Every structure is written in C-alpha cells, then in structure tokens.
PDB file of C-alpha atoms in Angstrom:
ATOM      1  CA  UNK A1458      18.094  83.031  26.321  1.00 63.00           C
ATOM      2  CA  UNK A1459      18.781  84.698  22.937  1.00 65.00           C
ATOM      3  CA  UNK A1460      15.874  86.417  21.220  1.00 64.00           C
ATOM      4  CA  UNK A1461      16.672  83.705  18.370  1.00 63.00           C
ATOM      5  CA  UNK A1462      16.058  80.924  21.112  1.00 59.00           C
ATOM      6  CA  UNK A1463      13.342  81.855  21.970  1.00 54.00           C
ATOM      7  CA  UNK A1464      11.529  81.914  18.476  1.00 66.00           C
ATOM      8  CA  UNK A1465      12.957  78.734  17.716  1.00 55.00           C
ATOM      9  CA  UNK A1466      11.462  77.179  20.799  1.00 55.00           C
ATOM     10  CA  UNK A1467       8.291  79.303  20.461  1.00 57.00           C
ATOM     11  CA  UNK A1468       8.136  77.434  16.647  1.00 64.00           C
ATOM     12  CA  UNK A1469       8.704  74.270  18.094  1.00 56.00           C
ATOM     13  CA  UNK A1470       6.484  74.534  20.881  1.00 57.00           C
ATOM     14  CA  UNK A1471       3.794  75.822  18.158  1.00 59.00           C
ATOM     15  CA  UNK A1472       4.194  72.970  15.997  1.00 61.00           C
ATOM     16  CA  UNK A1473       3.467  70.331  18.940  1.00 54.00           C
ATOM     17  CA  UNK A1474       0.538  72.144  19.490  1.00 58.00           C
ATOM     18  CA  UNK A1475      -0.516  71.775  16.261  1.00 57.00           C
ATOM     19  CA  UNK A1476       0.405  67.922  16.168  1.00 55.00           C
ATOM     20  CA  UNK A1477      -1.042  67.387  19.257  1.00 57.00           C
ATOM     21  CA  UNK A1478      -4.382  69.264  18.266  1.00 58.00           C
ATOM     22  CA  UNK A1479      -4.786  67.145  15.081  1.00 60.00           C
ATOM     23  CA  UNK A1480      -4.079  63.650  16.651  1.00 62.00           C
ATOM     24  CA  UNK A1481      -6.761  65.111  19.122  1.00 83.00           C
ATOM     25  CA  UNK A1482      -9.091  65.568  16.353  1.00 83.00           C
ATOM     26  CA  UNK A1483      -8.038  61.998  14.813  1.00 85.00           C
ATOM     27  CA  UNK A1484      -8.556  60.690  17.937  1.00 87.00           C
ATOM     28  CA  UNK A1485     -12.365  61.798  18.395  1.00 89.00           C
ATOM     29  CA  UNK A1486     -13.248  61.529  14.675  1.00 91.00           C
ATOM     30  CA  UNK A1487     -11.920  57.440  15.235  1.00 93.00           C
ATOM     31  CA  UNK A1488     -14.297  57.540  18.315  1.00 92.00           C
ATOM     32  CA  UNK A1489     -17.390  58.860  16.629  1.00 95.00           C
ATOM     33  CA  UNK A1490     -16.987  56.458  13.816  1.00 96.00           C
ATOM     34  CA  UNK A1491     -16.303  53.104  16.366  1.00 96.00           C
ATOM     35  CA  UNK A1492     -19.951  54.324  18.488  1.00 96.00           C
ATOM     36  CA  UNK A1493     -21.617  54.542  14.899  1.00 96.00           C
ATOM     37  CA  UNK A1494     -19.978  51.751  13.814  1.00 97.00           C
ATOM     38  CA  UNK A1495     -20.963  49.551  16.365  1.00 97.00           C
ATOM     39  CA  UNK A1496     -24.665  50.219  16.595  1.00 97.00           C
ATOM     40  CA  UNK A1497     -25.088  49.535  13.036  1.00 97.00           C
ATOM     41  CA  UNK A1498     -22.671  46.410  13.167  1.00 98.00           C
ATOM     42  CA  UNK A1499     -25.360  45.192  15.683  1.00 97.00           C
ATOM     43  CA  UNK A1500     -27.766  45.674  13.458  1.00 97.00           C
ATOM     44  CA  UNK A1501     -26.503  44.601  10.046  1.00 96.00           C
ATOM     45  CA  UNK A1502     -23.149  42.282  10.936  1.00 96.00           C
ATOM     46  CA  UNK A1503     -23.742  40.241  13.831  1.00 96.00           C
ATOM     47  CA  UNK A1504     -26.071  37.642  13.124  1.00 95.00           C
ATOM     48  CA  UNK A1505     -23.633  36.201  10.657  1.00 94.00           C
ATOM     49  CA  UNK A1506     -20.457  37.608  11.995  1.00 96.00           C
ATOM     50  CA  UNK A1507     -21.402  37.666  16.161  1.00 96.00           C
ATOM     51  CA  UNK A1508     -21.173  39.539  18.883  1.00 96.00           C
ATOM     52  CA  UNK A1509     -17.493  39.235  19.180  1.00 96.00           C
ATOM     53  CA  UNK A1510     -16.971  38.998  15.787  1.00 96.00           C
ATOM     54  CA  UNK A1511     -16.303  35.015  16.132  1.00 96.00           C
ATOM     55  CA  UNK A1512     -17.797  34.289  13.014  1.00 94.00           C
ATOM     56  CA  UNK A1513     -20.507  31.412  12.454  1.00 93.00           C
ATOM     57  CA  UNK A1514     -18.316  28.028  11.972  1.00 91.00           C
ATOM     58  CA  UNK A1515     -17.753  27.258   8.310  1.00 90.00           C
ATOM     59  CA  UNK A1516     -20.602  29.594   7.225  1.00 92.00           C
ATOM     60  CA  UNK A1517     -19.350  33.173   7.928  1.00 94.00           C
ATOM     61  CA  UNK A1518     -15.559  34.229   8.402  1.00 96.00           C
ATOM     62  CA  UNK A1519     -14.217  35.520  11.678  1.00 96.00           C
ATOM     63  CA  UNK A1520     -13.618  39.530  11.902  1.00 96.00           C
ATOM     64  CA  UNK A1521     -10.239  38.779  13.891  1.00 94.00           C
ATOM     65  CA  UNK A1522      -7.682  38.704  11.411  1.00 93.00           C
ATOM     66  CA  UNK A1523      -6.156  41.702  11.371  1.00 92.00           C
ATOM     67  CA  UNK A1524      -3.882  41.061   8.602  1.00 92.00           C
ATOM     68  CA  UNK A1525      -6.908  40.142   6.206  1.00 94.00           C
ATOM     69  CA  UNK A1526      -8.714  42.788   7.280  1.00 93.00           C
ATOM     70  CA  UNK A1527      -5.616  45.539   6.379  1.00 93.00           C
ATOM     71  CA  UNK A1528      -4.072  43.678   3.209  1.00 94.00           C
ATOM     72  CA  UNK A1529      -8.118  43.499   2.017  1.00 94.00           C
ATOM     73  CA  UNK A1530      -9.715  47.294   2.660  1.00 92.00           C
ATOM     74  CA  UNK A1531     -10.615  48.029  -0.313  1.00 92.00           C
ATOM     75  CA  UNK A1532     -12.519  44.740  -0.930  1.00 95.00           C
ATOM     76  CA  UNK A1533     -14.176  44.565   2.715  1.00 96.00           C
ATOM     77  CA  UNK A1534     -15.800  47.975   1.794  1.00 97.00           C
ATOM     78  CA  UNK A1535     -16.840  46.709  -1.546  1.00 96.00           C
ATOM     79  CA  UNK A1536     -18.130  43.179   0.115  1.00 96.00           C
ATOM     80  CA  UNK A1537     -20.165  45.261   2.720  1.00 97.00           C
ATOM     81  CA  UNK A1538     -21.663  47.293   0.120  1.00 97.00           C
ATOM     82  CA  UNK A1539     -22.261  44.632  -2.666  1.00 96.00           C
ATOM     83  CA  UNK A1540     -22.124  41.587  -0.877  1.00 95.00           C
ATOM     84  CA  UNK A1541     -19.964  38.769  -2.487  1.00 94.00           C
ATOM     85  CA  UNK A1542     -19.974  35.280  -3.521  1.00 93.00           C
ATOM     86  CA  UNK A1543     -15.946  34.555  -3.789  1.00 92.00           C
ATOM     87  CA  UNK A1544     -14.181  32.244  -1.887  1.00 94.00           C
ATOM     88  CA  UNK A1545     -12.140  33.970   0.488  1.00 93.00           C
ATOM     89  CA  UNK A1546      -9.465  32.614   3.008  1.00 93.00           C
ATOM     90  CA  UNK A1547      -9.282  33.891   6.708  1.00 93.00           C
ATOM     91  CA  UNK A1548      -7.209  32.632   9.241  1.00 92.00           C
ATOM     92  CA  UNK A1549      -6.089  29.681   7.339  1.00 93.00           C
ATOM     93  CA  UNK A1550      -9.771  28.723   6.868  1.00 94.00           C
ATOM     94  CA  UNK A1551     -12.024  28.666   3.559  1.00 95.00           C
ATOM     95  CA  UNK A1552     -15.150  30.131   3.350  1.00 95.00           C
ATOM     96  CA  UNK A1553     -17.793  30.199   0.575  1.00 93.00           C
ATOM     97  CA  UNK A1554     -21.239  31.550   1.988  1.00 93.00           C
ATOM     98  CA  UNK A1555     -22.018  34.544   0.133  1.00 94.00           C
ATOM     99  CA  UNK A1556     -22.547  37.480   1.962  1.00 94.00           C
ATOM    100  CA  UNK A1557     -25.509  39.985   1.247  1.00 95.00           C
ATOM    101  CA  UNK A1558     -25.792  43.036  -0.479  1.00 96.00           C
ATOM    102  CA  UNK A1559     -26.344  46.174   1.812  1.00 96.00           C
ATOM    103  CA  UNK A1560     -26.963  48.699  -0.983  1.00 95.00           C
ATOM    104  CA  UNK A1561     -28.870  50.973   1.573  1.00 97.00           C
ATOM    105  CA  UNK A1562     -25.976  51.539   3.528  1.00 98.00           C
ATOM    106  CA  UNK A1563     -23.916  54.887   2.469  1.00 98.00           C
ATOM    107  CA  UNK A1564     -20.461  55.696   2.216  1.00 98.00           C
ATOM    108  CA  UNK A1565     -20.526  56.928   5.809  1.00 98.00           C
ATOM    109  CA  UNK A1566     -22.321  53.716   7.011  1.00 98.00           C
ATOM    110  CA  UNK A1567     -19.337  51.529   5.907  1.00 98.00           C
ATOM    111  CA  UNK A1568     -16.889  53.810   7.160  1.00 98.00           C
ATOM    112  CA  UNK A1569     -18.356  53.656  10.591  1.00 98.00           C
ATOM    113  CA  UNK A1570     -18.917  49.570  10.166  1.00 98.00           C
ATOM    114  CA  UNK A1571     -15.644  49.601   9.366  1.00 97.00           C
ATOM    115  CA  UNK A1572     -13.807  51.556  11.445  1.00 97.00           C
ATOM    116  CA  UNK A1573     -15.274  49.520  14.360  1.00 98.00           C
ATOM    117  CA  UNK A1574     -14.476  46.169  12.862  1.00 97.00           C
ATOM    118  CA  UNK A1575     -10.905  47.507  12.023  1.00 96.00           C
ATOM    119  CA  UNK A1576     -10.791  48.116  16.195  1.00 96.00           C
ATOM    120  CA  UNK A1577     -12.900  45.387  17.609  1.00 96.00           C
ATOM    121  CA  UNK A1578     -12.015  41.892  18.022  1.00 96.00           C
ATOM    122  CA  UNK A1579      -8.278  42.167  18.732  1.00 94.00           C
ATOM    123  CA  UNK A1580      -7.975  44.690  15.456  1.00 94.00           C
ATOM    124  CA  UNK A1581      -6.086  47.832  15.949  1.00 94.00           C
ATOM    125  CA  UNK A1582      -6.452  49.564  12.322  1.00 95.00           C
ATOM    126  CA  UNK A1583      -7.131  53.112  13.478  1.00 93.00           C
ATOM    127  CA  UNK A1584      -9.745  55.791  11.546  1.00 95.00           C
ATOM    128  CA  UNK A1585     -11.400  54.410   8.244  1.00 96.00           C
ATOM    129  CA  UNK A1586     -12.718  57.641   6.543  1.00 97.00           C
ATOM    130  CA  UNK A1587     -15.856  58.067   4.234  1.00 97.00           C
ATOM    131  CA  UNK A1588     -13.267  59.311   1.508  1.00 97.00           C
ATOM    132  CA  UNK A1589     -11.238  55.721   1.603  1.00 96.00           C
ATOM    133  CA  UNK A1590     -14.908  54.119   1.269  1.00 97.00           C
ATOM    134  CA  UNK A1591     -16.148  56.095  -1.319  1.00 97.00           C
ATOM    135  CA  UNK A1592     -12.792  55.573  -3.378  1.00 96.00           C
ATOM    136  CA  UNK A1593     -13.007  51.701  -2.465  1.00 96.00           C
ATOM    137  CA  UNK A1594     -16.684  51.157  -3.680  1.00 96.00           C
ATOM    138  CA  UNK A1595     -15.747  53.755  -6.967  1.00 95.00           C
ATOM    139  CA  UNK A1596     -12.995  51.166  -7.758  1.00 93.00           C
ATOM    140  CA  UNK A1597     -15.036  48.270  -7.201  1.00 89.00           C
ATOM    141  CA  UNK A1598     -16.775  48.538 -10.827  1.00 67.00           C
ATOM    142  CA  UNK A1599     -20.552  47.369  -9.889  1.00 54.00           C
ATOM    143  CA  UNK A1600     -23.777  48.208 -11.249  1.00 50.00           C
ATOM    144  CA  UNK A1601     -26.763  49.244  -9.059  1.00 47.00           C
TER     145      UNK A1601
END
C-alpha cells in the first residue's frame, strides 16, 4: 500500500471513529434523559396520561401518536410547561380537558419528560435537548 493509501484510509478510519464516538455520546445523553424522564413522568404525567401512556377516555389524550407528537414539539413543551385549554385532535379523537400548568418544572425537566414520551408508547423520536425546550417555551409568548 502507497504511503497516500494509507493516509487516506487512516482519515477515513479517523472519521468513523469520530462518528461512531458522537452517536455513542447521543446514544447515552438519549438514555439519561428517558431514566429522568420517566421518573418524573410518573410523578407529574401519569395520573392523567397512564402508565402506558393510554390516556384517560375522552378526558386526557393518548401519548401514542407519534405523528402528533413530532408535527407538535414545540407546543407539547409549551403545554407541559403552561398547561393548555385548546382543543386538540389525537388519533382522530377530540379532546378538550385542559391540562395543568407545571411552572416548577425547568427546561431540563421537560426535556427529560419529553424525551421519554417521544420513546415510550410505540414513539421512536430520539434525544429532545434542553436547548429545543428552552427555544420552544421562549417562542411560546406566556407570562409567569
């Protein structure tokens, strides 16, 4: 092999690494988040929303649809944090309850709440990071 080779495979070999070693880090951040996540989802999201995330009949909407969930970030974070008292639609089905405010939780809180709801319950929506949640709630133009 050709001195050239060789550095062109040690590059590409050193960028793998590199890829691999950040979907590594990805990979445990999204694990710390879904354990955090799910302790405080016990706590603060499952009386309404259930173990399983099932939801509680007409009252309180399912956590299952995925494509809610991912077309709706923004707005879950800001729901979680504000509450709300809108009609929403999930899987085909209207619901009108409002939902709480949880002003004690922080940006971090949400981001763990919802990085395990995003990956519970048949979701598969990866890593929601405090920086998404911070921008969400920043955008979602309520008063304390």
């Amino acid at each position: 092999m050709s001195n050239r080779s060789l550095t062109v495979l040690g590059t590409l070999l050193a960028i793998v690494a590199v890829l691999y070693a950040c979907q590594g880090e990805e990979a445990i951040r999204k694990a710390q988040y879904y354990t955090n996540g799910q302790k405080l989802y016990a706590q603060r999201c499952q009386n309404c929303h259930g173990s399983n995330g099932e939801g509680l009949g007409q009252l309180y909407p399912p956590l299952s649809d995925t494509i809610y969930l991912a077309g709706n970030l923004n707005k879950v974070a800001c729901m979680i944090k504000f509450g709300s008292n809108e009609t929403i639609e999930v899987l085909g089905k209207i619901y009108d309850s409002e939902m709480p405010p949880n002003k004690d939780l922080t940006d971090q809180d949400i981001a763990y709440i919802m990085t395990y709801i995003g990956n519970s319950f048949g979701n598969e929506l990866g890593w929601i990071k405090t920086e998404e949640v911070t921008n969400s709630l920043a955008a979602c133009n309520k008063g304390d």
